[in-house]
mmCIF file of C-alpha atoms in Angstrom:
data_model
loop_
_atom_site.group_PDB
_atom_site.id
_atom_site.type_symbol
_atom_site.label_atom_id
_atom_site.label_comp_id
_atom_site.label_asym_id
_atom_site.label_seq_id
_atom_site.Cartn_x
_atom_site.Cartn_y
_atom_site.Cartn_z
ATOM 1 C CA MET A 933 133.792 206.569 115.003
ATOM 2 C CA ALA A 934 137.302 207.730 114.089
ATOM 3 C CA THR A 935 138.656 207.358 110.557
ATOM 4 C CA VAL A 936 141.358 204.703 110.188
ATOM 5 C CA SER A 937 143.859 204.731 107.316
ATOM 6 C CA SER A 938 144.247 201.609 105.185
ATOM 7 C CA SER A 939 147.791 201.135 106.501
ATOM 8 C CA GLN A 940 146.363 200.704 110.011
ATOM 9 C CA LEU A 941 143.784 198.092 109.034
ATOM 10 C CA VAL A 942 144.217 194.543 110.304
ATOM 11 C CA SER A 943 143.749 191.628 107.902
ATOM 12 C CA VAL A 944 141.205 188.916 108.652
ATOM 13 C CA GLY A 945 144.005 186.364 108.920
ATOM 14 C CA ASP A 946 145.979 188.446 111.401
ATOM 15 C CA TYR A 947 142.844 189.132 113.438
ATOM 16 C CA LEU A 948 141.905 185.453 113.672
ATOM 17 C CA ALA A 949 145.460 184.460 114.573
ATOM 18 C CA GLY A 950 145.606 187.146 117.246
ATOM 19 C CA GLU A 951 142.301 186.085 118.804
ATOM 20 C CA LEU A 952 143.616 182.559 119.328
ATOM 21 C CA VAL A 953 146.293 183.843 121.722
ATOM 22 C CA SER A 954 144.702 187.023 123.096
ATOM 23 C CA GLN A 955 143.478 187.183 126.694
ATOM 24 C CA THR A 956 140.900 189.776 125.590
ATOM 25 C CA LYS A 957 138.185 189.219 122.995
ATOM 26 C CA HIS A 958 137.956 191.706 120.123
ATOM 27 C CA GLU A 959 135.299 192.389 117.522
ATOM 28 C CA PHE A 960 136.397 193.057 113.947
ATOM 29 C CA LEU A 961 134.739 195.622 111.681
ATOM 30 C CA GLY A 962 136.305 195.834 108.250
ATOM 31 C CA GLY A 963 139.894 195.755 109.466
ATOM 32 C CA VAL A 964 139.388 197.719 112.686
ATOM 33 C CA ILE A 965 139.375 195.800 115.968
ATOM 34 C CA TYR A 966 137.611 196.766 119.183
ATOM 35 C CA ALA A 967 138.295 195.239 122.608
ATOM 36 C CA MET A 968 135.223 193.919 124.403
ATOM 37 C CA ALA A 969 134.399 194.921 127.967
ATOM 38 C CA GLY A 970 133.668 192.380 130.667
ATOM 39 C CA GLY A 971 130.096 191.739 131.744
ATOM 40 C CA ARG A 972 128.184 192.308 135.003
ATOM 41 C CA ASN A 973 127.176 189.200 136.917
ATOM 42 C CA VAL A 974 123.531 189.523 135.880
ATOM 43 C CA HIS A 975 124.527 189.719 132.209
ATOM 44 C CA ASN A 976 126.594 186.561 132.523
ATOM 45 C CA LEU A 977 123.869 184.760 134.484
ATOM 46 C CA ILE A 978 121.242 185.471 131.822
ATOM 47 C CA SER A 979 123.591 184.398 129.023
ATOM 48 C CA THR A 980 124.429 181.182 130.879
ATOM 49 C CA ASN A 981 120.747 180.473 131.550
ATOM 50 C CA ILE A 982 119.903 180.810 127.863
ATOM 51 C CA THR A 983 122.818 178.643 126.749
ATOM 52 C CA GLY A 984 121.937 175.981 129.327
ATOM 53 C CA SER A 985 118.249 175.925 128.426
ATOM 54 C CA LEU A 986 118.993 175.673 124.716
ATOM 55 C CA HIS A 987 121.590 172.960 125.293
ATOM 56 C CA ALA A 988 119.085 170.842 127.234
ATOM 57 C CA ASN A 989 116.204 171.428 124.833
ATOM 58 C CA LEU A 990 118.195 170.923 121.622
ATOM 59 C CA ARG A 991 119.896 167.678 122.650
ATOM 60 C CA GLY A 992 119.395 165.135 119.852
ATOM 61 C CA LYS A 993 118.224 167.815 117.405
ATOM 62 C CA PRO A 994 120.181 169.180 114.428
ATOM 63 C CA CYS A 995 120.943 172.562 116.034
ATOM 64 C CA GLN A 996 123.732 173.201 118.548
ATOM 65 C CA PRO A 997 124.008 176.192 120.915
ATOM 66 C CA TYR A 998 127.303 178.054 121.345
ATOM 67 C CA ASN A 999 128.353 180.457 124.092
ATOM 68 C CA SER A 1000 129.886 183.925 123.922
ATOM 69 C CA ASP A 1001 133.345 182.611 123.011
ATOM 70 C CA THR A 1002 132.094 181.831 119.492
ATOM 71 C CA LYS A 1003 132.575 184.482 116.818
ATOM 72 C CA ILE A 1004 130.111 184.962 113.958
ATOM 73 C CA ARG A 1005 131.520 186.069 110.595
ATOM 74 C CA ILE A 1006 129.305 188.418 108.576
ATOM 75 C CA HIS A 1007 129.973 189.245 104.932
ATOM 76 C CA LEU A 1008 128.601 192.724 104.185
ATOM 77 C CA SER A 1009 128.732 194.330 100.753
ATOM 78 C CA THR A 1010 131.826 196.412 101.542
ATOM 79 C CA HIS A 1011 133.615 194.529 104.310
ATOM 80 C CA VAL A 1012 133.677 191.614 106.740
ATOM 81 C CA ARG A 1013 132.726 191.732 110.406
ATOM 82 C CA PHE A 1014 133.239 189.353 113.312
ATOM 83 C CA TYR A 1015 131.016 189.672 116.363
ATOM 84 C CA TYR A 1016 130.854 187.624 119.576
ATOM 85 C CA PRO A 1017 127.129 187.276 120.354
ATOM 86 C CA ASP A 1018 126.159 186.240 123.867
ATOM 87 C CA VAL A 1019 124.550 183.049 122.538
ATOM 88 C CA SER A 1020 124.152 181.559 119.080
ATOM 89 C CA VAL A 1021 122.535 178.440 117.656
ATOM 90 C CA ILE A 1022 124.106 176.790 114.639
ATOM 91 C CA SER A 1023 122.446 174.203 112.406
ATOM 92 C CA ASP A 1024 125.156 173.988 109.733
ATOM 93 C CA PRO A 1025 128.474 174.326 111.589
ATOM 94 C CA ASN A 1026 131.865 175.252 110.199
ATOM 95 C CA SER A 1027 134.822 172.896 110.445
ATOM 96 C CA PRO A 1028 135.847 172.095 114.044
ATOM 97 C CA ASP A 1029 139.234 173.601 113.161
ATOM 98 C CA ASP A 1030 137.695 177.032 112.496
ATOM 99 C CA SER A 1031 137.484 179.610 115.293
ATOM 100 C CA PHE A 1032 134.221 181.128 114.050
ATOM 101 C CA GLN A 1033 130.835 180.252 112.583
ATOM 102 C CA ASP A 1034 129.221 181.515 109.375
ATOM 103 C CA GLN A 1035 125.638 180.238 109.482
ATOM 104 C CA PRO A 1036 123.782 180.937 112.721
ATOM 105 C CA ALA A 1037 120.086 180.134 112.835
ATOM 106 C CA LEU A 1038 119.605 182.160 116.020
ATOM 107 C CA VAL A 1039 121.618 184.939 117.669
ATOM 108 C CA VAL A 1040 121.067 186.331 121.178
ATOM 109 C CA GLU A 1041 122.371 189.583 122.633
ATOM 110 C CA VAL A 1042 121.741 190.471 126.284
ATOM 111 C CA LEU A 1043 121.217 194.226 126.414
ATOM 112 C CA SER A 1044 123.004 196.612 128.746
ATOM 113 C CA ARG A 1045 123.445 200.348 129.027
ATOM 114 C CA SER A 1046 126.770 200.316 127.172
ATOM 115 C CA THR A 1047 125.781 197.918 124.369
ATOM 116 C CA ARG A 1048 122.073 198.601 123.814
ATOM 117 C CA ARG A 1049 122.511 201.151 121.030
ATOM 118 C CA THR A 1050 124.909 198.895 119.122
ATOM 119 C CA ASP A 1051 122.905 195.694 119.702
ATOM 120 C CA GLU A 1052 119.676 197.365 118.555
ATOM 121 C CA GLY A 1053 121.370 199.259 115.720
ATOM 122 C CA GLU A 1054 124.455 198.350 113.723
ATOM 123 C CA LYS A 1055 124.774 194.814 115.100
ATOM 124 C CA LYS A 1056 121.122 194.052 114.428
ATOM 125 C CA ASP A 1057 121.380 195.437 110.909
ATOM 126 C CA ALA A 1058 124.488 193.336 110.252
ATOM 127 C CA TYR A 1059 123.117 190.119 111.745
ATOM 128 C CA LEU A 1060 119.888 190.388 109.745
ATOM 129 C CA THR A 1061 121.888 190.229 106.498
ATOM 130 C CA ILE A 1062 123.031 186.662 107.283
ATOM 131 C CA PRO A 1063 121.078 184.354 104.938
ATOM 132 C CA SER A 1064 120.873 181.503 107.474
ATOM 133 C CA LEU A 1065 119.586 183.661 110.345
ATOM 134 C CA LYS A 1066 116.002 182.933 111.363
ATOM 135 C CA VAL A 1067 115.717 184.637 114.758
ATOM 136 C CA TYR A 1068 117.510 187.504 116.542
ATOM 137 C CA LEU A 1069 116.779 187.937 120.257
ATOM 138 C CA LEU A 1070 117.433 191.035 122.368
ATOM 139 C CA VAL A 1071 117.117 190.231 126.068
ATOM 140 C CA LYS A 1072 116.722 192.915 128.737
ATOM 141 C CA GLN A 1073 118.564 192.617 132.051
ATOM 142 C CA GLU A 1074 116.430 194.871 134.229
ATOM 143 C CA ALA A 1075 113.015 193.343 133.407
ATOM 144 C CA PRO A 1076 111.647 190.113 131.879
ATOM 145 C CA VAL A 1077 111.362 191.431 128.326
ATOM 146 C CA VAL A 1078 112.636 189.805 125.135
ATOM 147 C CA THR A 1079 112.429 191.468 121.719
ATOM 148 C CA VAL A 1080 112.392 189.020 118.812
ATOM 149 C CA TYR A 1081 113.192 189.650 115.161
ATOM 150 C CA ARG A 1082 111.789 186.652 113.299
ATOM 151 C CA ARG A 1083 112.266 185.982 109.578
ATOM 152 C CA ASP A 1084 108.983 185.835 107.673
ATOM 153 C CA GLU A 1085 108.018 184.001 104.486
ATOM 154 C CA GLN A 1086 109.038 186.993 102.360
ATOM 155 C CA GLY A 1087 112.574 186.944 103.776
ATOM 156 C CA GLY A 1088 112.147 190.061 105.902
ATOM 157 C CA PHE A 1089 112.013 190.232 109.693
ATOM 158 C CA VAL A 1090 109.010 190.847 111.935
ATOM 159 C CA ARG A 1091 109.512 192.409 115.385
ATOM 160 C CA GLU A 1092 107.742 190.848 118.377
ATOM 161 C CA VAL A 1093 107.979 191.650 122.095
ATOM 162 C CA TYR A 1094 107.496 189.074 124.869
ATOM 163 C CA GLU A 1095 107.025 190.291 128.460
ATOM 164 C CA GLY A 1096 106.441 188.695 131.847
ATOM 165 C CA MET A 1097 107.868 185.710 133.684
ATOM 166 C CA GLU A 1098 104.876 183.563 132.729
ATOM 167 C CA THR A 1099 105.639 183.970 129.015
ATOM 168 C CA VAL A 1100 107.047 181.154 126.900
ATOM 169 C CA LEU A 1101 108.951 182.145 123.774
ATOM 170 C CA SER A 1102 108.156 179.682 120.995
ATOM 171 C CA LEU A 1103 111.024 179.009 118.588
ATOM 172 C CA PRO A 1104 109.702 176.597 115.941
ATOM 173 C CA GLU A 1105 112.561 177.658 113.672
ATOM 174 C CA ILE A 1106 114.919 175.579 115.833
ATOM 175 C CA GLU A 1107 112.326 173.136 117.200
ATOM 176 C CA THR A 1108 112.267 174.405 120.775
ATOM 177 C CA GLU A 1109 110.980 177.073 123.136
ATOM 178 C CA LEU A 1110 112.442 179.350 125.796
ATOM 179 C CA PRO A 1111 110.369 180.033 128.920
ATOM 180 C CA LEU A 1112 111.246 183.412 130.400
ATOM 181 C CA THR A 1113 111.398 181.680 133.791
ATOM 182 C CA GLU A 1114 114.458 179.817 132.469
ATOM 183 C CA ILE A 1115 116.019 182.888 130.852
ATOM 184 C CA TYR A 1116 115.749 184.861 134.103
ATOM 185 C CA GLU A 1117 116.235 182.068 136.650
ATOM 186 C CA GLY A 1118 118.059 183.464 139.691
ATOM 187 C CA VAL A 1119 117.886 187.067 138.469
ATOM 188 C CA LYS A 1120 116.952 189.787 140.966
ATOM 189 C CA PHE A 1121 115.650 192.655 138.876
ATOM 190 C CA SER A 1122 116.955 196.142 139.592
ATOM 191 C CA PRO A 1123 117.732 199.249 137.536
ATOM 192 C CA GLU A 1124 121.085 199.168 135.793
ATOM 193 C CA PRO A 1125 123.841 201.242 137.422
ATOM 194 C CA ASP A 1126 125.231 204.250 135.600
ATOM 195 C CA VAL A 1127 128.606 202.514 135.210
ATOM 196 C CA GLU A 1128 128.959 201.365 131.619
ATOM 197 C CA LEU A 1129 129.520 197.640 131.850
ATOM 198 C CA ARG A 1130 127.882 194.900 129.806
#
């Protein structure tokens, strides 16, 4: 990653104001902004399936799912980040006037060739610092496989892997479950192309 001088850094206020009018979404890492690429159809289908399933299953419960237009703010020790996860579930929402959320209970990223390293690396490490976060899901596109990072009683995270269309992912942390048949409904599995899209 290239070094950026302090004079080139964007303030949080300017970033948030810019996102309200921008036609392109950007992630914010300590004053540096990065444009987000568009997603392949299968990526968008999986994200929509998860959002729809959570919306139906959480109706009347204290948690609310949000789609990929919702930013999550993360306070790290040295800087602030804003990411747009593919899906998030919020139990203690910010003001309706805000354009971001601070306290996700669950975050979902749908993996792809171009984002896998970041989603499994720096994004995961950042998300797991959020005190409210209980579950982080990494969902494969090319096979019915979901990796779960679940907070344990000691405050750390335990990694679990769920495979196969017959599998049901239990999420007692938000009082629901996610069958993999619902996550992957309508998906025709095939290897990802070499083109780097989400």
